[in-house]
Short mmCIF file of C-alpha atoms in Angstrom, two decimals:
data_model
loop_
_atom_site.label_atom_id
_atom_site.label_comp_id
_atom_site.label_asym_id
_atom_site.label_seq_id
_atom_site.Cartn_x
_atom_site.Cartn_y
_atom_site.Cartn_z
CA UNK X 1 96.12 77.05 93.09
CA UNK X 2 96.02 73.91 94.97
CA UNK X 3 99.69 74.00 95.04
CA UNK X 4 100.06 77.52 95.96
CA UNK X 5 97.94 76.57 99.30
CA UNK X 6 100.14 73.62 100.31
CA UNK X 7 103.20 75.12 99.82
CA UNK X 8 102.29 78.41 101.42
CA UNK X 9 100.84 76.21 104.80
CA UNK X 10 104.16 74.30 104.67
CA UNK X 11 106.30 77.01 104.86
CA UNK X 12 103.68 78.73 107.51
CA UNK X 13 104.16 75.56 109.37
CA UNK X 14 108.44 75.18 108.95
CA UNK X 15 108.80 78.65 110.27
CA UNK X 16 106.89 78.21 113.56
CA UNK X 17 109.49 77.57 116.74
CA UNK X 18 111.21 74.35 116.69
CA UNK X 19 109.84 72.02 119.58
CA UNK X 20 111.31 69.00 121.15
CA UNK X 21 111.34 65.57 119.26
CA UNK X 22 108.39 63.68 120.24
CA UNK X 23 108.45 59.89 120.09
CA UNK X 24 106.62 57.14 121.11
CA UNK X 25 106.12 53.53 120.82
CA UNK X 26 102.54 52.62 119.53
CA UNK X 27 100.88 49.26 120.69
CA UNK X 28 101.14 45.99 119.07
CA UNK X 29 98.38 45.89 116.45
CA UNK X 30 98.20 48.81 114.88
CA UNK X 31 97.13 49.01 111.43
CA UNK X 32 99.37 50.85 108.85
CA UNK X 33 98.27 53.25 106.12
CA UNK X 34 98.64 52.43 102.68
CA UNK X 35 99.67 55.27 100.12
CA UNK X 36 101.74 54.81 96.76
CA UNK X 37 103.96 57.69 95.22
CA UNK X 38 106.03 58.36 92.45
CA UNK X 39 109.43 56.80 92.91
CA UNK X 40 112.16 59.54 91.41
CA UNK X 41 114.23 56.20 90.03
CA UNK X 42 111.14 55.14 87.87
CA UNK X 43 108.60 52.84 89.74
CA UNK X 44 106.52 53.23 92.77
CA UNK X 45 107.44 53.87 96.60
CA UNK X 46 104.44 52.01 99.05
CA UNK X 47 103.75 52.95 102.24
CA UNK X 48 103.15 49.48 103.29
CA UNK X 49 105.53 46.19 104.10
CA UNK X 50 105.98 43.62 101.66
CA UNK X 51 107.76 41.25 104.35
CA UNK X 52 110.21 43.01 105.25
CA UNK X 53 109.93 45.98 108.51
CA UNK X 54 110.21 49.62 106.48
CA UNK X 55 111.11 52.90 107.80
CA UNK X 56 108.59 56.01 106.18
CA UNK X 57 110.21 58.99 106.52
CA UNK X 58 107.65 62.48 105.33
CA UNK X 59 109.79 65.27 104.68
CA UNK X 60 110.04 68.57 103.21
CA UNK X 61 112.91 69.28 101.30
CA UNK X 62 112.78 72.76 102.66
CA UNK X 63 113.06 71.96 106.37
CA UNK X 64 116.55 71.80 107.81
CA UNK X 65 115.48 69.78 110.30
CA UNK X 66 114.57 67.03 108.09
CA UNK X 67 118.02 67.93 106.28
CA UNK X 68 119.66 67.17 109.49
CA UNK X 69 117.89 64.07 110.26
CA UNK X 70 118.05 62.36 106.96
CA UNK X 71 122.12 63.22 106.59
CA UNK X 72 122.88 61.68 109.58
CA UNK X 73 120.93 58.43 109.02
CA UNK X 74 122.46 58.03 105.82
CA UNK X 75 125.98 58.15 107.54
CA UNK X 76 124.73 55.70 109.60
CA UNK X 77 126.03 51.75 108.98
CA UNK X 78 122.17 50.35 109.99
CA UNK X 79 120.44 52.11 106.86
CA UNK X 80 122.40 49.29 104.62
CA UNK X 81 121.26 46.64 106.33
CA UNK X 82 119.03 44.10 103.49
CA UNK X 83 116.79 43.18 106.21
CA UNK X 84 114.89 46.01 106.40
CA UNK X 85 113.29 49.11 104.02
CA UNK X 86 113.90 53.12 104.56
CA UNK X 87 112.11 55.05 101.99
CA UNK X 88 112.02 59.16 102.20
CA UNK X 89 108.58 60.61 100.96
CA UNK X 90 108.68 64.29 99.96
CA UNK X 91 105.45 65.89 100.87
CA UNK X 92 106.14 69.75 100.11
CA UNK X 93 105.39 69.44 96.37
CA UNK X 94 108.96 69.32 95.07
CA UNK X 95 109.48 68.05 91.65
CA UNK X 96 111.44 65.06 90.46
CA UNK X 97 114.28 66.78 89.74
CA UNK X 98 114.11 68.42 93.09
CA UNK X 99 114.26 65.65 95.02
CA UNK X 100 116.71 63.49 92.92
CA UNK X 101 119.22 66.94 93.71
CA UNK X 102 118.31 66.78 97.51
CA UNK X 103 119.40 63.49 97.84
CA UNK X 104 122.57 63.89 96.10
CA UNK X 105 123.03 66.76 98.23
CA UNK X 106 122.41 65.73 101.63
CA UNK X 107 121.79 61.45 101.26
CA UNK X 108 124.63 60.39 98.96
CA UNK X 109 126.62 58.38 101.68
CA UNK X 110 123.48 55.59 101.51
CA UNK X 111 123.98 54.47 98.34
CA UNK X 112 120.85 54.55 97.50
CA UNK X 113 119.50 52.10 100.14
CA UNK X 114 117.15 55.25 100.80
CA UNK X 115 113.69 54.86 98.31
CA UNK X 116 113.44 58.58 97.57
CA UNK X 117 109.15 59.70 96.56
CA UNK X 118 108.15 62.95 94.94
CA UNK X 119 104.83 64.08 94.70
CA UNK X 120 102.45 66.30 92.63
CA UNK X 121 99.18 65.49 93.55
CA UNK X 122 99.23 66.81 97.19
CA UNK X 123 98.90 63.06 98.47
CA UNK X 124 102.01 63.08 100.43
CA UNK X 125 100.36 66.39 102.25
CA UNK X 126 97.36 64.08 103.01
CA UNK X 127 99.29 61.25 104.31
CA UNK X 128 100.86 63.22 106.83
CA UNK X 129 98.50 64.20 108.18
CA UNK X 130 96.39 60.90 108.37
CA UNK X 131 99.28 59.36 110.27
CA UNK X 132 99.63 62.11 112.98
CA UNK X 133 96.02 61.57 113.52
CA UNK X 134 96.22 57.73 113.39
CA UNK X 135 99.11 57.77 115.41
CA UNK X 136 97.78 60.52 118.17
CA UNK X 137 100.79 63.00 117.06
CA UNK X 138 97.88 65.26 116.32
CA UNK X 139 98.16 69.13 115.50
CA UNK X 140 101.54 68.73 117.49
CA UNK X 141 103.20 67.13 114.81
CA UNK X 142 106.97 68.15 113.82
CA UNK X 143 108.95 67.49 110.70
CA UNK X 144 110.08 64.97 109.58
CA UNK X 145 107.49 62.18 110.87
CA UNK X 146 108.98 59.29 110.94
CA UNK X 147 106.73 56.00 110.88
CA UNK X 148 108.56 52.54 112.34
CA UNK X 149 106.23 49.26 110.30
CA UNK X 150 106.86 45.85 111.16
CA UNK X 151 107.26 42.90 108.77
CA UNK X 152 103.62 42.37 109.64
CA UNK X 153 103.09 46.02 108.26
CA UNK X 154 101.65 46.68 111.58
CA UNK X 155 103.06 50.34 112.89
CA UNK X 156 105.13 49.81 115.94
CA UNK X 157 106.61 53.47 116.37
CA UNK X 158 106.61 56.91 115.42
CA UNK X 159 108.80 59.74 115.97
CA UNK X 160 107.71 63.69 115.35
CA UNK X 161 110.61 66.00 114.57
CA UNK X 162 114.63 66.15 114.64
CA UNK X 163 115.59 62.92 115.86
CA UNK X 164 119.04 61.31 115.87
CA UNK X 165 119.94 58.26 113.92
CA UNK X 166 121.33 56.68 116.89
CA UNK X 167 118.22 57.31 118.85
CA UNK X 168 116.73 55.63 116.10
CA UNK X 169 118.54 52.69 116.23
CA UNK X 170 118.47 52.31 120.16
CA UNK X 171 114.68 52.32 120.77
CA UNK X 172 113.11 52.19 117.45
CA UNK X 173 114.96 49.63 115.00
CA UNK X 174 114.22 46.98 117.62
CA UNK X 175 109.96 47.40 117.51
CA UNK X 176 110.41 46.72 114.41
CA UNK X 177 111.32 43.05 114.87
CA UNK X 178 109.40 42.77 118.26
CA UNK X 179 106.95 39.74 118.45
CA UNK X 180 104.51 39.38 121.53
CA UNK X 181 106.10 36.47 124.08
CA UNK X 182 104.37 33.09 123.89
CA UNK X 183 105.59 29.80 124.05
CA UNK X 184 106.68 27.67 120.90
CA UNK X 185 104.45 25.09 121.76
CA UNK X 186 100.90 26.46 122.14
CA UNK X 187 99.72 22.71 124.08
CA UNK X 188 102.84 23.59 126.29
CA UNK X 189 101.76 24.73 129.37
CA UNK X 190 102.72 25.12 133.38
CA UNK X 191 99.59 21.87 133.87
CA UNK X 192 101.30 18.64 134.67
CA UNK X 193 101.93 16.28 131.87
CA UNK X 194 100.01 13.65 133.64
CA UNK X 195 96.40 15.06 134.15
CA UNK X 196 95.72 12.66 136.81
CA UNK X 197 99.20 13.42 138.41
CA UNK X 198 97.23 16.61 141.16
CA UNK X 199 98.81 17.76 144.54
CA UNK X 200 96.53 15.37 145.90
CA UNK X 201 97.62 11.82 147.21
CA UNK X 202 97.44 8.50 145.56
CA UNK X 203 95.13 6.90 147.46
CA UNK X 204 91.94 8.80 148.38
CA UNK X 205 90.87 7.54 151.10
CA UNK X 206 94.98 8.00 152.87
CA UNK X 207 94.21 11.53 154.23
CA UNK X 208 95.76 13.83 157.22
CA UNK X 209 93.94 11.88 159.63
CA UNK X 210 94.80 8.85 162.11
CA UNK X 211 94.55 5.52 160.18
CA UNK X 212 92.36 4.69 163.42
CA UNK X 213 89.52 7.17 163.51
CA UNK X 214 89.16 5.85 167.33
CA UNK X 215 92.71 7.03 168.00
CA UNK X 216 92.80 10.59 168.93
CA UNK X 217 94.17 13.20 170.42
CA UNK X 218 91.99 13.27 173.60
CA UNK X 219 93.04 11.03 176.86
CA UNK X 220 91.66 7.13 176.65
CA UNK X 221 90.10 8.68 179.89
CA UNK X 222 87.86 11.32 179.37
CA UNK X 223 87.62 11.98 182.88
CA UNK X 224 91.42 12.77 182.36
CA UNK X 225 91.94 16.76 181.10
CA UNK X 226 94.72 18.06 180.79
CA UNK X 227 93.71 20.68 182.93
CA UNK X 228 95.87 19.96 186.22
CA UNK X 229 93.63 20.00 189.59
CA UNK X 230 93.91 23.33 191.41
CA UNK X 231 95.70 22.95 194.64
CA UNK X 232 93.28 25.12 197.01
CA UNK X 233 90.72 22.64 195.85
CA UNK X 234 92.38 19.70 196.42
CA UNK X 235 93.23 20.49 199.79
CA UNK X 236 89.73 21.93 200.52
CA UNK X 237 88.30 18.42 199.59
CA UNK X 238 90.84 17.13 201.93
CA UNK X 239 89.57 19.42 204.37
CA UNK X 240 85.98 18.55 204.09
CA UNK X 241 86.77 14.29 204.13
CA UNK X 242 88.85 14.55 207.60
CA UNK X 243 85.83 16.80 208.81
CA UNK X 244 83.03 14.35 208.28
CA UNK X 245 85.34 11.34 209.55
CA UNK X 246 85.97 13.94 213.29
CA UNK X 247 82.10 14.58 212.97
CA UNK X 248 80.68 11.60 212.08
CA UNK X 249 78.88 9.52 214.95
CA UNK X 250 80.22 6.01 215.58
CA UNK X 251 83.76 7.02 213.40
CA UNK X 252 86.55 7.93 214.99
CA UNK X 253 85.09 11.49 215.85
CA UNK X 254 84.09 9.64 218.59
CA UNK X 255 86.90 8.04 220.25
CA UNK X 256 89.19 11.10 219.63
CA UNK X 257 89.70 14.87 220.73
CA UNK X 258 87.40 17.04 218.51
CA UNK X 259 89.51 19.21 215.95
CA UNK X 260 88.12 22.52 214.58
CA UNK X 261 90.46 22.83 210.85
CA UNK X 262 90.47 25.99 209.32
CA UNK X 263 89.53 24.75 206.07
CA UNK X 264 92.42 27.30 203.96
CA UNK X 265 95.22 26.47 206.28
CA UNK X 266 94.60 23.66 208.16
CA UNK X 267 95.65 25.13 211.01
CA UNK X 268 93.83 24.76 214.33
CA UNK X 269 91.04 27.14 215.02
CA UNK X 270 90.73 26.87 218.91
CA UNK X 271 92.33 24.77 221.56
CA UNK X 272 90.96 20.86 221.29
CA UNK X 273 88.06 19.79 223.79
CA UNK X 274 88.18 16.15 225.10
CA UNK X 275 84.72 14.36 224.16
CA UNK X 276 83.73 12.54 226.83
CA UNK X 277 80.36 10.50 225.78
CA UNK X 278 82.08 7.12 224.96
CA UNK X 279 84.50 7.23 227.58
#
């Protein structure tokens, strides 16, 4: 009965309208799932990385666009490589036999460096579904689901529906070899070698000021600005002396005629008028 349910919400599920691939890197540190299944060669196919980055592939044997996807990375020359793992889990409740014909079928030009899983137990139903949820794929997700682990078995991508095997290998195959940057040498770092060695100068006390504090930028005089003297009152003081030396009794205000200035122009302000008294 269990069976009957799967299969019928798998093929509910492969019938809806085909939607656009949808694939996305997922942050550095993200744990990975750990599920075992029936490998159709005799042994067990893992989930998880054993040192090596792996490629999980769910699939229905059913779906064609899982077909297409898993043909064309099996053509592909980076599904050989020894350096990494690509194991295909079957999760519509196809037998053995079943899944050992698929591969032939559709996978035979990877030479078996595809791990193909069967399972009867309806755990490969459950994983799916626990890594679209993990992975925030969510009630979106398409077929196959594709899940990129690192050789820290930490999950660095995912990829929901038909999906190319060169798009694979062009932003996917590289997370899975992708280490955070830091430098080799963790005491290596942008301080100076010499901890004493700062911006500031060898000797303390040799600063941006004079070596004579007493030397400075103001005038030895302080009477002397360097504001220049404003010529109307320079000749208005001039003005004023030659008016108190006219004025003055016993100068020579005395002895000569009286001048009237105009203390602006120093022009004369009415004709001169002798003075007489010392005469």
């Amino acid at each position: 009965m269990k069976k009957r349910i799967l299969g019928l919400l798998a093929a509910f599920i492969l019938l809806m309208p085909v939607l656009q691939v949808a694939a996305a890197e997922v942050p550095e540190g993200t744990e990975n799932l750990s599920y075992t299944f029936e490998n159709v060669d005799g042994g067990e196919v893992t989930t998880t990385s054993d040192g090596k980055p792996k490629m999980v592939i769910l699939f229905s044997h059913t779906c064609e666009n899982c077909r297409a996807t898993l043909r064309d990375i099996a053509s592909s020359s980076w599904v050989k490589s020894d350096d990494m793992d690509v194991c295909a889990i079957e999760f519509n409740n196809a037998t053995v036999d079943e899944v050992k014909d698929y591969r032939e079928n559709n996978c035979a030009a990877a030479d078996g460096y595809i791990q193909f899983a069967a399972d009867s137990n309806g755990d490969a139903w459950t994983a799916l579904w626990d890594y679209a949820a993990h992975l925030g794929v969510g009630n979106s997700v398409q077929f196959p689901l594709i899940v990129i682990v690192n050789s820290d078995n930490e999950v660095r991508g995912v990829s929901s529906g038909r999906i190319s095997a060169s798009d694979l290998e062009s932003n996917y195959l590289p997370l899975m070899t992708s280490t955070p940057d830091e430098p080799e040498n963790p005491d290596d770092t942008q301080e100076p070698e010499n901890p004493d060695d700062t911006q500031t100068p060898d000797n303390p006390d040799d600063t941006q000021t004079p070596e004579n504090p007493d030397d400075t930028q103001t005038p030895d005089n302080p009477d002397d600005t360097q504001t220049p003297e404003n010529p109307m009152t320079r000749r208005l003081r001039t003005t004023r002396m030659i008016h108190r030396l006219l004025t003055t009794p016993g100068t020579l205000g005395m002895m000569i005629p009286e001048i009237h200035l105009h203390p602006m122009n120093q022009q004369y302000a009415k004709p001169p008028v002798w003075n007489m008294q010392n005469i």
